[in-house]
Amino acid sequence: MANSTQLAEFTVSKDRLIQALACVSNIADKAVVRAIVHPKDVILGVAFSNMLSEGASDHELYADYVIVEEEMISAKFLVKSEDWPIFYISCAEQFIDSVATLQPRDSEFLKVAFYSEEEKPDMLKSEVLILGEHNSAVGSILRHPSSREGSTTLEADETQSILYR
């Protein structure tokens, strides 16, 4: 992680993390992690998002799984919402199985850290590190184009009052 930027670090229940990965894994083996942003530009959590579009038809499938700051312990979002890059996490079956085998800290929690690195002008590296008890860890490193095909944030509004502080 030579020139990596840490985007976020938080502790979350093992069950919530596995549920998030499993929810979006039914559509594809990787998901975009978007920042959930309060209208006052405060990051309130993350959304694991996936979409599958059938090219020839008008058929679209999507899955979003939100984990809000209230469900996290010691959440730190280390970049501003407007600087949140496109960030991918694996949700392949093997990755989810590996996360499931981690012994959680304090009976139920895993520590999660997101890192992003620009490897070339048009390529990014998304790296997530998930830590359990006894220095056990599972990671996901995905290299992908830096172009933004969709939004990297999810806006919170008055109808999503659970997302407000």
mmCIF file of C-alpha atoms in Angstrom:
data_model
loop_
_atom_site.group_PDB
_atom_site.id
_atom_site.type_symbol
_atom_site.label_atom_id
_atom_site.label_comp_id
_atom_site.label_asym_id
_atom_site.label_seq_id
_atom_site.Cartn_x
_atom_site.Cartn_y
_atom_site.Cartn_z
ATOM 1 C CA MET A 1 0.000 0.000 0.000
ATOM 2 C CA ALA A 2 2.662 2.490 -1.085
ATOM 3 C CA ASN A 3 0.445 5.419 -2.103
ATOM 4 C CA SER A 4 -2.818 4.160 -0.644
ATOM 5 C CA THR A 5 -5.417 6.477 0.799
ATOM 6 C CA GLN A 6 -7.417 5.088 3.689
ATOM 7 C CA LEU A 7 -11.064 5.892 3.044
ATOM 8 C CA ALA A 8 -12.715 4.431 6.132
ATOM 9 C CA GLU A 9 -12.217 2.248 9.160
ATOM 10 C CA PHE A 10 -14.950 0.819 11.354
ATOM 11 C CA THR A 11 -15.976 -2.179 13.435
ATOM 12 C CA VAL A 12 -19.227 -3.920 12.579
ATOM 13 C CA SER A 13 -20.967 -7.131 13.555
ATOM 14 C CA LYS A 14 -19.829 -10.157 11.595
ATOM 15 C CA ASP A 15 -23.453 -11.009 10.735
ATOM 16 C CA ARG A 16 -24.162 -7.562 9.227
ATOM 17 C CA LEU A 17 -21.038 -7.688 7.062
ATOM 18 C CA ILE A 18 -21.808 -11.192 5.803
ATOM 19 C CA GLN A 19 -25.434 -10.188 5.123
ATOM 20 C CA ALA A 20 -24.264 -7.170 3.104
ATOM 21 C CA LEU A 21 -21.889 -9.248 0.986
ATOM 22 C CA ALA A 22 -24.416 -12.060 0.505
ATOM 23 C CA CYS A 23 -27.219 -9.670 -0.483
ATOM 24 C CA VAL A 24 -25.276 -8.190 -3.386
ATOM 25 C CA SER A 25 -23.484 -11.437 -4.341
ATOM 26 C CA ASN A 26 -26.613 -12.844 -5.985
ATOM 27 C CA ILE A 27 -26.165 -10.338 -8.817
ATOM 28 C CA ALA A 28 -22.385 -10.235 -9.341
ATOM 29 C CA ASP A 29 -19.112 -11.245 -7.715
ATOM 30 C CA LYS A 30 -18.079 -7.663 -6.894
ATOM 31 C CA ALA A 31 -19.949 -4.643 -5.588
ATOM 32 C CA VAL A 32 -19.462 -0.902 -5.448
ATOM 33 C CA VAL A 33 -19.201 0.513 -1.932
ATOM 34 C CA ARG A 34 -20.793 3.966 -1.880
ATOM 35 C CA ALA A 35 -20.652 6.549 0.900
ATOM 36 C CA ILE A 36 -24.031 7.525 2.370
ATOM 37 C CA VAL A 37 -24.010 11.304 2.561
ATOM 38 C CA HIS A 38 -26.123 13.608 4.724
ATOM 39 C CA PRO A 39 -27.238 16.821 2.977
ATOM 40 C CA LYS A 40 -24.652 18.642 5.146
ATOM 41 C CA ASP A 41 -21.846 16.548 3.537
ATOM 42 C CA VAL A 42 -21.328 14.236 6.506
ATOM 43 C CA ILE A 43 -20.764 10.555 5.698
ATOM 44 C CA LEU A 44 -23.326 8.485 7.608
ATOM 45 C CA GLY A 45 -22.327 4.983 6.545
ATOM 46 C CA VAL A 46 -21.769 2.826 3.485
ATOM 47 C CA ALA A 47 -23.982 1.105 0.916
ATOM 48 C CA PHE A 48 -22.940 -2.087 -0.848
ATOM 49 C CA SER A 49 -24.489 -1.762 -4.319
ATOM 50 C CA ASN A 50 -24.775 -4.002 -7.337
ATOM 51 C CA MET A 51 -26.612 -3.748 -10.632
ATOM 52 C CA LEU A 52 -27.054 -6.086 -13.569
ATOM 53 C CA SER A 53 -28.409 -4.763 -16.820
ATOM 54 C CA GLU A 54 -29.444 -7.093 -19.622
ATOM 55 C CA GLY A 55 -28.040 -5.388 -22.728
ATOM 56 C CA ALA A 56 -30.734 -6.200 -25.283
ATOM 57 C CA SER A 57 -33.710 -5.974 -22.931
ATOM 58 C CA ASP A 58 -35.000 -3.370 -20.513
ATOM 59 C CA HIS A 59 -34.386 -5.836 -17.674
ATOM 60 C CA GLU A 60 -32.391 -4.453 -14.719
ATOM 61 C CA LEU A 61 -31.700 -6.016 -11.353
ATOM 62 C CA TYR A 62 -30.146 -4.190 -8.445
ATOM 63 C CA ALA A 63 -29.274 -4.782 -4.811
ATOM 64 C CA ASP A 64 -28.328 -2.234 -2.149
ATOM 65 C CA TYR A 65 -27.383 -3.108 1.399
ATOM 66 C CA VAL A 66 -26.827 -0.227 3.797
ATOM 67 C CA ILE A 67 -24.769 -0.225 6.979
ATOM 68 C CA VAL A 68 -25.213 3.072 8.845
ATOM 69 C CA GLU A 69 -22.822 4.645 11.320
ATOM 70 C CA GLU A 70 -25.125 3.806 14.251
ATOM 71 C CA GLU A 71 -24.426 0.110 13.562
ATOM 72 C CA MET A 72 -20.663 0.675 13.556
ATOM 73 C CA ILE A 73 -18.217 1.051 16.414
ATOM 74 C CA SER A 74 -15.420 3.618 16.176
ATOM 75 C CA ALA A 75 -16.342 4.612 12.626
ATOM 76 C CA LYS A 76 -13.827 6.905 10.944
ATOM 77 C CA PHE A 77 -14.421 8.252 7.463
ATOM 78 C CA LEU A 78 -11.069 9.692 6.456
ATOM 79 C CA VAL A 79 -12.042 11.371 3.180
ATOM 80 C CA LYS A 80 -14.705 13.955 2.425
ATOM 81 C CA SER A 81 -17.839 12.798 0.652
ATOM 82 C CA GLU A 82 -16.927 14.614 -2.575
ATOM 83 C CA ASP A 83 -13.568 12.774 -2.593
ATOM 84 C CA TRP A 84 -15.047 9.278 -2.154
ATOM 85 C CA PRO A 85 -13.682 7.346 -5.154
ATOM 86 C CA ILE A 86 -15.227 4.486 -7.028
ATOM 87 C CA PHE A 87 -14.518 1.561 -4.685
ATOM 88 C CA TYR A 88 -15.111 -2.143 -5.291
ATOM 89 C CA ILE A 89 -15.273 -5.052 -2.860
ATOM 90 C CA SER A 90 -15.401 -8.732 -3.720
ATOM 91 C CA CYS A 91 -18.609 -10.539 -2.919
ATOM 92 C CA ALA A 92 -17.561 -13.831 -4.507
ATOM 93 C CA GLU A 93 -18.660 -16.927 -2.649
ATOM 94 C CA GLN A 94 -15.082 -17.784 -1.645
ATOM 95 C CA PHE A 95 -14.564 -14.328 -0.142
ATOM 96 C CA ILE A 96 -17.823 -14.474 1.835
ATOM 97 C CA ASP A 97 -16.889 -17.970 3.082
ATOM 98 C CA SER A 98 -13.489 -16.652 4.207
ATOM 99 C CA VAL A 99 -15.109 -13.766 6.104
ATOM 100 C CA ALA A 100 -17.482 -16.266 7.725
ATOM 101 C CA THR A 101 -14.527 -18.278 9.059
ATOM 102 C CA LEU A 102 -12.977 -15.305 10.868
ATOM 103 C CA GLN A 103 -13.208 -15.519 14.638
ATOM 104 C CA PRO A 104 -14.875 -12.222 15.600
ATOM 105 C CA ARG A 105 -13.462 -9.791 18.138
ATOM 106 C CA ASP A 106 -15.419 -9.422 21.380
ATOM 107 C CA SER A 107 -17.775 -12.276 20.423
ATOM 108 C CA GLU A 108 -19.376 -10.688 17.346
ATOM 109 C CA PHE A 109 -17.415 -7.851 15.691
ATOM 110 C CA LEU A 110 -14.969 -7.564 12.787
ATOM 111 C CA LYS A 111 -12.785 -4.556 11.995
ATOM 112 C CA VAL A 112 -13.017 -3.284 8.398
ATOM 113 C CA ALA A 113 -10.661 -0.881 6.608
ATOM 114 C CA PHE A 114 -11.024 0.474 3.046
ATOM 115 C CA TYR A 115 -7.992 1.673 1.050
ATOM 116 C CA SER A 116 -7.862 3.148 -2.443
ATOM 117 C CA GLU A 117 -4.799 3.659 -4.604
ATOM 118 C CA GLU A 118 -4.328 5.166 -8.047
ATOM 119 C CA GLU A 119 -2.012 2.741 -9.815
ATOM 120 C CA LYS A 120 -2.027 4.423 -13.235
ATOM 121 C CA PRO A 121 -3.843 7.525 -14.487
ATOM 122 C CA ASP A 122 -6.816 5.393 -15.535
ATOM 123 C CA MET A 123 -6.617 2.514 -13.023
ATOM 124 C CA LEU A 124 -7.518 2.269 -9.337
ATOM 125 C CA LYS A 125 -6.919 -0.422 -6.756
ATOM 126 C CA SER A 126 -9.634 -1.026 -4.139
ATOM 127 C CA GLU A 127 -8.401 -2.893 -1.098
ATOM 128 C CA VAL A 128 -10.430 -3.974 1.906
ATOM 129 C CA LEU A 129 -8.920 -5.592 4.972
ATOM 130 C CA ILE A 130 -11.188 -7.405 7.436
ATOM 131 C CA LEU A 131 -9.646 -8.314 10.779
ATOM 132 C CA GLY A 132 -10.838 -10.849 13.313
ATOM 133 C CA GLU A 133 -9.492 -12.111 16.606
ATOM 134 C CA HIS A 134 -5.894 -13.354 16.962
ATOM 135 C CA ASN A 135 -4.583 -11.318 13.988
ATOM 136 C CA SER A 136 -6.715 -13.269 11.523
ATOM 137 C CA ALA A 137 -7.494 -11.356 8.348
ATOM 138 C CA VAL A 138 -9.271 -11.608 5.014
ATOM 139 C CA GLY A 139 -8.631 -9.180 2.180
ATOM 140 C CA SER A 140 -9.995 -8.206 -1.184
ATOM 141 C CA ILE A 141 -7.933 -6.362 -3.791
ATOM 142 C CA LEU A 142 -9.643 -5.374 -7.039
ATOM 143 C CA ARG A 143 -8.094 -3.344 -9.851
ATOM 144 C CA HIS A 144 -10.529 -1.438 -12.034
ATOM 145 C CA PRO A 145 -10.845 1.585 -14.318
ATOM 146 C CA SER A 146 -11.064 4.908 -12.520
ATOM 147 C CA SER A 147 -13.862 6.255 -14.712
ATOM 148 C CA ARG A 148 -17.092 6.769 -12.826
ATOM 149 C CA GLU A 149 -19.991 5.055 -14.530
ATOM 150 C CA GLY A 150 -22.348 5.828 -11.666
ATOM 151 C CA SER A 151 -22.535 7.765 -8.453
ATOM 152 C CA THR A 152 -20.031 6.923 -5.720
ATOM 153 C CA THR A 153 -22.339 8.310 -3.027
ATOM 154 C CA LEU A 154 -25.897 7.683 -1.870
ATOM 155 C CA GLU A 155 -27.732 10.815 -0.744
ATOM 156 C CA ALA A 156 -29.760 10.761 2.480
ATOM 157 C CA ASP A 157 -32.879 12.936 2.636
ATOM 158 C CA GLU A 158 -35.851 13.606 4.942
ATOM 159 C CA THR A 159 -37.535 10.323 3.951
ATOM 160 C CA GLN A 160 -34.506 8.380 5.184
ATOM 161 C CA SER A 161 -34.594 9.668 8.755
ATOM 162 C CA ILE A 162 -32.695 6.623 10.070
ATOM 163 C CA LEU A 163 -29.662 7.958 8.218
ATOM 164 C CA TYR A 164 -29.638 11.220 10.167
ATOM 165 C CA ARG A 165 -27.599 11.705 13.307
#
